[in-house]
Amino acid sequence: MKGYTSSALLLGPVLLSQLALAQQAPSGVVQWNIQKRPVPNVAPNRLLRRAGSTYQEILQNEQARGGYFATCEMGTPGQKVTLQLDTGSSDVWVPDSTASVCSQGACDLGSFDPTTSKTYTVVGRGEFDISYVDGSSSKGDYFTDVFKIGGATVTNLTMGLGAKTDIAYGLVGVGYANNEAIVGNAQSLNAQYPNLPVTMVDDGLINTIAYSLWLNDLDSNEGHILFGGIDTKKYKGDLTRIKIYPSSNGYYFSFIVALTSLQAISPSGNDTLTSEEFPIPVVLDSGTTLSYLPQDLVEQVWQEVGADYSSRLQLALIPCSKKTSKGYLSFQFAGPDGPRINVRMDELVLDLTSGNPPKYTSGPNKGQDVCEFGIQNSTSAPYLLGDTFLRSAYVVYDLVNNEIALAETDFNSTQSNIVAFASMSAPIPSATQAPNQAAVTNRPAVTSPAFSASSGFSGNGGEDENASPGMPSAFGVAQMSVMGVSMVFAMIGSGIFALF
């Protein structure tokens, strides 16, 4: 995401899906299906981070690249490119086919050749400029052209063209227009332009600036984003609306909501985990692979589930056998009457490599396969709930009313009932507002949990595996081709977040 970037590098073969246009779904919704196929390796040295008037795009769960990708078309005639969906940024951009990273063969997800498009127009020469704190960047022109996604055609979308970039694939940013790269560079909200969700409304394709996200489970090949509507068959229980919080200057830049409770629950007991940071401002960001929470809270989570932090790899690691644990983490938002999302361990225990997993070489876990844990530590707000959380939630983003709606996802649902937003500024369909959100500012007492749930997270019938795993020098990066993760933050303009 632009502004808050989580990145991961994985060496080895990856899987990608090829999208095929399916028959048009009822009520004006167009759905694309996917077929899995192997693709070349990820380019090295790049730290990767995410009914009616309704449009749906099928998303590929690209585990190795660390995000969800959709195949789109841009230009006339159309050029297919596969772009990462990112709710944490706001620009659509694509690598220029002449960029050096593409000339080296790294742009296996596609690039754009403006010289072959009859409808390409430069509208901001040299004004597109995204820079990440990890040193990667993409720079070039803003241009307008035809853009097709999920069966919808936008005839004049403003996009960025990365002519000078070390990032080998583009993004579909669908966040607030306030968060566009040009706004940060110009230090002025007046610099913003109508981005993809806004332009879809302007073109009459959807009724309001809103969409819903269903990522499905970790092992699934696909999920979808539904522009302008929700699918009532993709979640369980009630859909509950909660507030999005603005930055300290009153403007909305990111999808920040209030995390007010976290529990560890297993067959051996329940624990309420505490933190000095509650209520915690968290960004719901599909462009971030992992989730990042305050240090004091994460240390309790790690102790509950049996994860340990490797200072050498700068990651929390966990035995892969924990995938089958019956324990889960329960996240609650917007106070005691707000929505609650339960996240199972099979969504939080992630493979470190694309090949044979490394093994612990000493300690109580000796001989077991090593995995990465999906919740890592961070030292400053706003914190991030990325794909390791979002897969377990059905999320509706309403950028007009500044609300998020949450419900527990219905994994692998094969049914569909799509309901469009009725009009601009209409409330989220089928959703009720969480009561007593004013109580969000109440700070719970900080206590040490009893860790009664800890033994229930064990993968071996309840024995404690919480001791240090032991990783001598033989447990090295060269041996593992390990996924390295870096977490970086940048502020846009004066959008510093001090919410509660």
JSON list of C-alpha atoms in Angstrom, two decimals, residues 23 69 97 136 144 226 247 261 278 281 333 335 358 363 368 373 375 385 387 395 409 436 455 475 490 500:
[
{"chain": "A", "resi": 23, "resn": "GLN", "atom": "CA", "xyz": [-21.05, -15.59, -18.89]},
{"chain": "A", "resi": 69, "resn": "PHE", "atom": "CA", "xyz": [-4.13, -9.93, -8.20]},
{"chain": "A", "resi": 97, "resn": "SER", "atom": "CA", "xyz": [7.02, -1.76, -21.26]},
{"chain": "A", "resi": 136, "resn": "SER", "atom": "CA", "xyz": [11.78, 1.04, -4.28]},
{"chain": "A", "resi": 144, "resn": "THR", "atom": "CA", "xyz": [-5.77, 8.70, -19.31]},
{"chain": "A", "resi": 226, "resn": "LEU", "atom": "CA", "xyz": [-17.66, -6.34, -5.83]},
{"chain": "A", "resi": 247, "resn": "SER", "atom": "CA", "xyz": [-6.59, 11.67, 10.51]},
{"chain": "A", "resi": 261, "resn": "SER", "atom": "CA", "xyz": [-10.63, -6.39, 22.06]},
{"chain": "A", "resi": 278, "resn": "PHE", "atom": "CA", "xyz": [-6.25, -0.13, 23.28]},
{"chain": "A", "resi": 281, "resn": "PRO", "atom": "CA", "xyz": [-6.28, 2.21, 15.38]},
{"chain": "A", "resi": 333, "resn": "PHE", "atom": "CA", "xyz": [-14.17, -3.77, 16.81]},
{"chain": "A", "resi": 335, "resn": "GLY", "atom": "CA", "xyz": [-16.62, -1.56, 21.47]},
{"chain": "A", "resi": 358, "resn": "PRO", "atom": "CA", "xyz": [13.17, -25.69, 6.71]},
{"chain": "A", "resi": 363, "resn": "GLY", "atom": "CA", "xyz": [15.03, -27.06, 21.08]},
{"chain": "A", "resi": 368, "resn": "GLN", "atom": "CA", "xyz": [9.57, -29.96, 12.97]},
{"chain": "A", "resi": 373, "resn": "PHE", "atom": "CA", "xyz": [3.28, -16.58, 11.79]},
{"chain": "A", "resi": 375, "resn": "ILE", "atom": "CA", "xyz": [0.78, -11.58, 13.04]},
{"chain": "A", "resi": 385, "resn": "LEU", "atom": "CA", "xyz": [-4.69, -5.88, 9.58]},
{"chain": "A", "resi": 387, "resn": "ASP", "atom": "CA", "xyz": [-4.62, -10.48, 4.37]},
{"chain": "A", "resi": 395, "resn": "VAL", "atom": "CA", "xyz": [-15.55, -6.38, 4.45]},
{"chain": "A", "resi": 409, "resn": "THR", "atom": "CA", "xyz": [-16.74, -14.77, 6.00]},
{"chain": "A", "resi": 436, "resn": "ASN", "atom": "CA", "xyz": [-22.52, 2.60, 21.58]},
{"chain": "A", "resi": 455, "resn": "SER", "atom": "CA", "xyz": [-1.94, -25.41, 25.78]},
{"chain": "A", "resi": 475, "resn": "PHE", "atom": "CA", "xyz": [19.21, -22.58, 10.19]},
{"chain": "A", "resi": 490, "resn": "ALA", "atom": "CA", "xyz": [5.40, 7.01, 5.55]},
{"chain": "A", "resi": 500, "resn": "PHE", "atom": "CA", "xyz": [-8.18, 8.19, 20.33]}
]
